[in-house]
PDB file of C-alpha atoms in Angstrom:
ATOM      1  CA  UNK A   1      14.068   8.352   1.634  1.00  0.00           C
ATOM      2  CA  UNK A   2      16.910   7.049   3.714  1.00  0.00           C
ATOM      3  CA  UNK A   3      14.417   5.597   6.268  1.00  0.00           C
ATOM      4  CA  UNK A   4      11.644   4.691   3.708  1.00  0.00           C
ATOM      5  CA  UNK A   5      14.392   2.185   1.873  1.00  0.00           C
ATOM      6  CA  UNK A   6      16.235   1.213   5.219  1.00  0.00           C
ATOM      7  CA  UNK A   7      12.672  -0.446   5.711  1.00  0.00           C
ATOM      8  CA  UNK A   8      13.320  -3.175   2.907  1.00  0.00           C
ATOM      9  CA  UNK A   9      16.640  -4.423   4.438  1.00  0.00           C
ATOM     10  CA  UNK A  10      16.635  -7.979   4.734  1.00  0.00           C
ATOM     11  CA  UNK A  11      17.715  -7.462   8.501  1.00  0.00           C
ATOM     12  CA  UNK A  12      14.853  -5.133   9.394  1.00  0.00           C
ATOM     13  CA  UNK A  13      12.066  -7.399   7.613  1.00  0.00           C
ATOM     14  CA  UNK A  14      13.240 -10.115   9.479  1.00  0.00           C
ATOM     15  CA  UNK A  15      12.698  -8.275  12.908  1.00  0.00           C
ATOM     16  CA  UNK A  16      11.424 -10.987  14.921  1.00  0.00           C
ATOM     17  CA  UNK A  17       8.753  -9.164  16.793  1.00  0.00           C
ATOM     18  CA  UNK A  18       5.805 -10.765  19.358  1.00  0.00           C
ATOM     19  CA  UNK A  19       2.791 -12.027  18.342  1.00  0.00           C
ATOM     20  CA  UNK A  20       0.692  -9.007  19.912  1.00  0.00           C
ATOM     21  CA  UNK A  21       2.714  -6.270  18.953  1.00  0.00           C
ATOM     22  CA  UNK A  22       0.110  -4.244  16.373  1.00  0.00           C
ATOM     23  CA  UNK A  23       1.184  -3.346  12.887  1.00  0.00           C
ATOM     24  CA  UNK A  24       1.144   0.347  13.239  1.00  0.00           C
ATOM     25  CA  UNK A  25       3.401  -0.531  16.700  1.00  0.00           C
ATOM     26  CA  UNK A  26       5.591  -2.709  14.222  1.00  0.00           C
ATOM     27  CA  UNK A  27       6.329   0.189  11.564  1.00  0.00           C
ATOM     28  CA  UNK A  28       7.429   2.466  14.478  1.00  0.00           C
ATOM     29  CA  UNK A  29       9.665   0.051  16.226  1.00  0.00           C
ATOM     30  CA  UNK A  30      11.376  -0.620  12.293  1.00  0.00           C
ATOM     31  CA  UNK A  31      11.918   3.427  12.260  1.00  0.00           C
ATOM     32  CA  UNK A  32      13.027   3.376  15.965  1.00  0.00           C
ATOM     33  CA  UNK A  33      15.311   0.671  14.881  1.00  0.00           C
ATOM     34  CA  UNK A  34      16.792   2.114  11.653  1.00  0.00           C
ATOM     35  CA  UNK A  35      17.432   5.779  13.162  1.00  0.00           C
ATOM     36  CA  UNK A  36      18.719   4.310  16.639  1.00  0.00           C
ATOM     37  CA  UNK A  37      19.567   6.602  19.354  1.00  0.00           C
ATOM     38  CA  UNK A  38      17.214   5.866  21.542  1.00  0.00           C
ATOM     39  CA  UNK A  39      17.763   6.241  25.991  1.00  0.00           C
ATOM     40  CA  UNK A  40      17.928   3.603  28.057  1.00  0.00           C
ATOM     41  CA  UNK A  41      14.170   3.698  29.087  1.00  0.00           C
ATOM     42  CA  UNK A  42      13.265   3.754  25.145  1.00  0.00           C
ATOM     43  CA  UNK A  43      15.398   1.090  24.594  1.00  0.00           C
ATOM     44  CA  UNK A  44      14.121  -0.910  27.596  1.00  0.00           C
ATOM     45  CA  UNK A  45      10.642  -0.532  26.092  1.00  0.00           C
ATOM     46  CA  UNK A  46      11.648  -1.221  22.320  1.00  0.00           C
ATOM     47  CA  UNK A  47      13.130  -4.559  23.305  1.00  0.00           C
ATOM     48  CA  UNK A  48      10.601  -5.390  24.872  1.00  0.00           C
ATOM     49  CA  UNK A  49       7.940  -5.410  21.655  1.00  0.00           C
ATOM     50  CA  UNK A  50      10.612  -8.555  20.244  1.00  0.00           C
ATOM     51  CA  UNK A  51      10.585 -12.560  20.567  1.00  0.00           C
ATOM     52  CA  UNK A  52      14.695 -11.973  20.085  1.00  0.00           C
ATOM     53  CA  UNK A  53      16.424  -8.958  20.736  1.00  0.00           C
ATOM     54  CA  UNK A  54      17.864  -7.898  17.427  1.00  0.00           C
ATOM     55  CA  UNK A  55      21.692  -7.112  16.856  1.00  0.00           C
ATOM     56  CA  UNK A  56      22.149  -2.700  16.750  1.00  0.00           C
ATOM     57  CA  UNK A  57      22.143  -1.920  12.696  1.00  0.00           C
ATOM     58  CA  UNK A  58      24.746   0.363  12.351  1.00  0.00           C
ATOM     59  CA  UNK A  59      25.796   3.162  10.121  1.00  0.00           C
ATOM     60  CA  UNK A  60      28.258   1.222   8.021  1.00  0.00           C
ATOM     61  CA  UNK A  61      25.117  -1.282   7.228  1.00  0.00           C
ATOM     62  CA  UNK A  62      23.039   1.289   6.332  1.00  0.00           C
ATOM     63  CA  UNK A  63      25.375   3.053   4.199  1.00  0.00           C
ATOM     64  CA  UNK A  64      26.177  -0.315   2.434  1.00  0.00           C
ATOM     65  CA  UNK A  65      22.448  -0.570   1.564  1.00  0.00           C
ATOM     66  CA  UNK A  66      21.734   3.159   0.498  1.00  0.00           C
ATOM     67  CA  UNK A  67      24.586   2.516  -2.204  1.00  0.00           C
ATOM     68  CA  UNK A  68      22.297   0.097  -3.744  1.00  0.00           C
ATOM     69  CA  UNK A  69      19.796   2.315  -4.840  1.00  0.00           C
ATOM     70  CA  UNK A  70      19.295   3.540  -7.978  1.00  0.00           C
ATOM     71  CA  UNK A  71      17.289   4.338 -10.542  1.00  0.00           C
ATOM     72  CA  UNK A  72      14.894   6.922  -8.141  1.00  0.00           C
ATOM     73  CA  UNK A  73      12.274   9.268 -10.026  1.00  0.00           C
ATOM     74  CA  UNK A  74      11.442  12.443  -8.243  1.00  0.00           C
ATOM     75  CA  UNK A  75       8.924  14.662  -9.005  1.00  0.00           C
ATOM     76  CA  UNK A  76       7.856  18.080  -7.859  1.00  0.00           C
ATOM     77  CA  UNK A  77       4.251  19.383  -8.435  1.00  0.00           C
ATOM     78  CA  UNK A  78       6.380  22.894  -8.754  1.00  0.00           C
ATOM     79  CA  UNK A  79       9.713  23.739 -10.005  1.00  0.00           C
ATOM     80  CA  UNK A  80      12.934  23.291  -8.081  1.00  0.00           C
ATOM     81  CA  UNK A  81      14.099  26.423  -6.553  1.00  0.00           C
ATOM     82  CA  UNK A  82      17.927  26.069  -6.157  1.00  0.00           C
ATOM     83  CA  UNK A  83      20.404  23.167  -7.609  1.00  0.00           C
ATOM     84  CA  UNK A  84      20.890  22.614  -3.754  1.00  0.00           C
ATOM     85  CA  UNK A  85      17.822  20.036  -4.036  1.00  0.00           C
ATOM     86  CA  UNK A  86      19.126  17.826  -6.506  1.00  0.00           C
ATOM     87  CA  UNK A  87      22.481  17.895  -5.021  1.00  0.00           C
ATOM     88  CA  UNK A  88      20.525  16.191  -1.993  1.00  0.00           C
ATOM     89  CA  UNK A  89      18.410  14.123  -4.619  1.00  0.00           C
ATOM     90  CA  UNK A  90      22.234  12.733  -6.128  1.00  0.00           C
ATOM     91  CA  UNK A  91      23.122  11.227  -2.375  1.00  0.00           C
ATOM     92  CA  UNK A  92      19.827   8.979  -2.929  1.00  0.00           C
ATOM     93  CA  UNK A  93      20.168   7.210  -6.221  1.00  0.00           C
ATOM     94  CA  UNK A  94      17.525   9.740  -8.289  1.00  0.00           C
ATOM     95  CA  UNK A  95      18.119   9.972 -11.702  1.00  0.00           C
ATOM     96  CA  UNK A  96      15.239  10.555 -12.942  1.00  0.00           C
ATOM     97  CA  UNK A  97      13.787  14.172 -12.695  1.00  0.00           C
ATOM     98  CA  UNK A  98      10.392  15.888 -13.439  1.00  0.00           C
ATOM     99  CA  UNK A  99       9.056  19.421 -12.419  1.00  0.00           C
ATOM    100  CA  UNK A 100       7.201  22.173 -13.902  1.00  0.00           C
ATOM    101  CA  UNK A 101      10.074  24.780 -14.911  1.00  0.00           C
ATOM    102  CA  UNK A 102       9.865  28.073 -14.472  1.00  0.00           C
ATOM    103  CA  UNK A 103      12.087  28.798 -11.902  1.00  0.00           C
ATOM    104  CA  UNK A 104      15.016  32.174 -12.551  1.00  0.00           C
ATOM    105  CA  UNK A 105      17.214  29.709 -11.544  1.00  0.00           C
ATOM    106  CA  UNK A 106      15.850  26.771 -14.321  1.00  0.00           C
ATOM    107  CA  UNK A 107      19.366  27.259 -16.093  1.00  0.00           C
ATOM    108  CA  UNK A 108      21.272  26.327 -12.842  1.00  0.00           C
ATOM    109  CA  UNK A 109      18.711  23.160 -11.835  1.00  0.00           C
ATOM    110  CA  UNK A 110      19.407  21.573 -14.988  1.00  0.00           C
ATOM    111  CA  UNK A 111      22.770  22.182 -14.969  1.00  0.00           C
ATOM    112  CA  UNK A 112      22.726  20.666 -11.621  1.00  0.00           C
ATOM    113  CA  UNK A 113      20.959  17.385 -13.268  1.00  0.00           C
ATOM    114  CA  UNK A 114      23.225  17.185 -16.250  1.00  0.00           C
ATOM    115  CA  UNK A 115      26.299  17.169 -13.705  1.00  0.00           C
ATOM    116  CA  UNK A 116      24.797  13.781 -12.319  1.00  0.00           C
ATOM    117  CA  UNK A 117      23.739  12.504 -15.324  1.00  0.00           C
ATOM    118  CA  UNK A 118      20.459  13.124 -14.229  1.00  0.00           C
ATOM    119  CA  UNK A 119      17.397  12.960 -16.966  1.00  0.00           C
ATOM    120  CA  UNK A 120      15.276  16.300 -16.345  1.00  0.00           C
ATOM    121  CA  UNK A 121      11.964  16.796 -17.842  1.00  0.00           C
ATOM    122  CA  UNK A 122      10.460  19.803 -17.709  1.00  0.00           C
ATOM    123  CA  UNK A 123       6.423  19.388 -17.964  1.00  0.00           C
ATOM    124  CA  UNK A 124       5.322  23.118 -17.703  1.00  0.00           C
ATOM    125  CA  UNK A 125       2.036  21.577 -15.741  1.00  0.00           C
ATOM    126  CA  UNK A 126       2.358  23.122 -12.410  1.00  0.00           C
ATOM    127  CA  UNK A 127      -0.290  21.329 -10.178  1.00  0.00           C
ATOM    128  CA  UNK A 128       0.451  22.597  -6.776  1.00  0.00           C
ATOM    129  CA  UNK A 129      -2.700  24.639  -5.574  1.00  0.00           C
ATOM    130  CA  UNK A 130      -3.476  26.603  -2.563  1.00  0.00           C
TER     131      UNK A 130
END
């Protein structure tokens, strides 16, 4: 999620990358860019993809922009297992929850939801086939 939505910052659209530098090439330097720790030699070559050499985005940026979202549906084509998952689900703006139920644990899920004012339907479609 975190990398998905650090994609639509205004400073990583505006990557001014060369002319010859192929889309799928383009989507891998924006990751590259958004998780960062990249060696000297990776660095060397990621530069080297841009007309300008963009400015490091650093943690405090991305933080600032994860705090914007909200409003996130998840869905599961199962049931959630543990409340551990929508803990995790809470740090990315979802508030909107749908799985099939069924879990021993349903109780403790929903509890989990209703402690972050989470919405949690329960369809009792499972869809998840092997």
């Amino acid at each position: 999620v975190k990398t998905w939505f650090c994609r639509q910052m205004p400073k990583v659209l505006g990557l001014k990358f060369k002319a010859e530098v192929k889309r799928q090439e383009r989507v891998n330097a924006k990751v590259r860019y958004i998780e960062g720790g990249m060696t000297q030699q990776e660095l060397e070559e990621f530069n080297s993809k841009f007309e300008e050499i963009p400015e490091p985005l650093t943690e405090s940026e991305k933080d600032k922009w994860m705090a914007s979202l909200s409003g996130v549906s998840l869905s599961s084509d199962a049931f959630f297992p543990f409340p551990d998952s929508i803990d995790i689900a809470s740090r990315f703006g979802v508030k909107y929850i749908a799985q099939t139920g069924g879990s021993l644990r349903d109780d403790l899920v929903i509890n989990a939801c209703d402690s972050y004012d989470m919405v949690c339907a329960v369809t009792g479609i499972r869809l998840f086939h092997h």
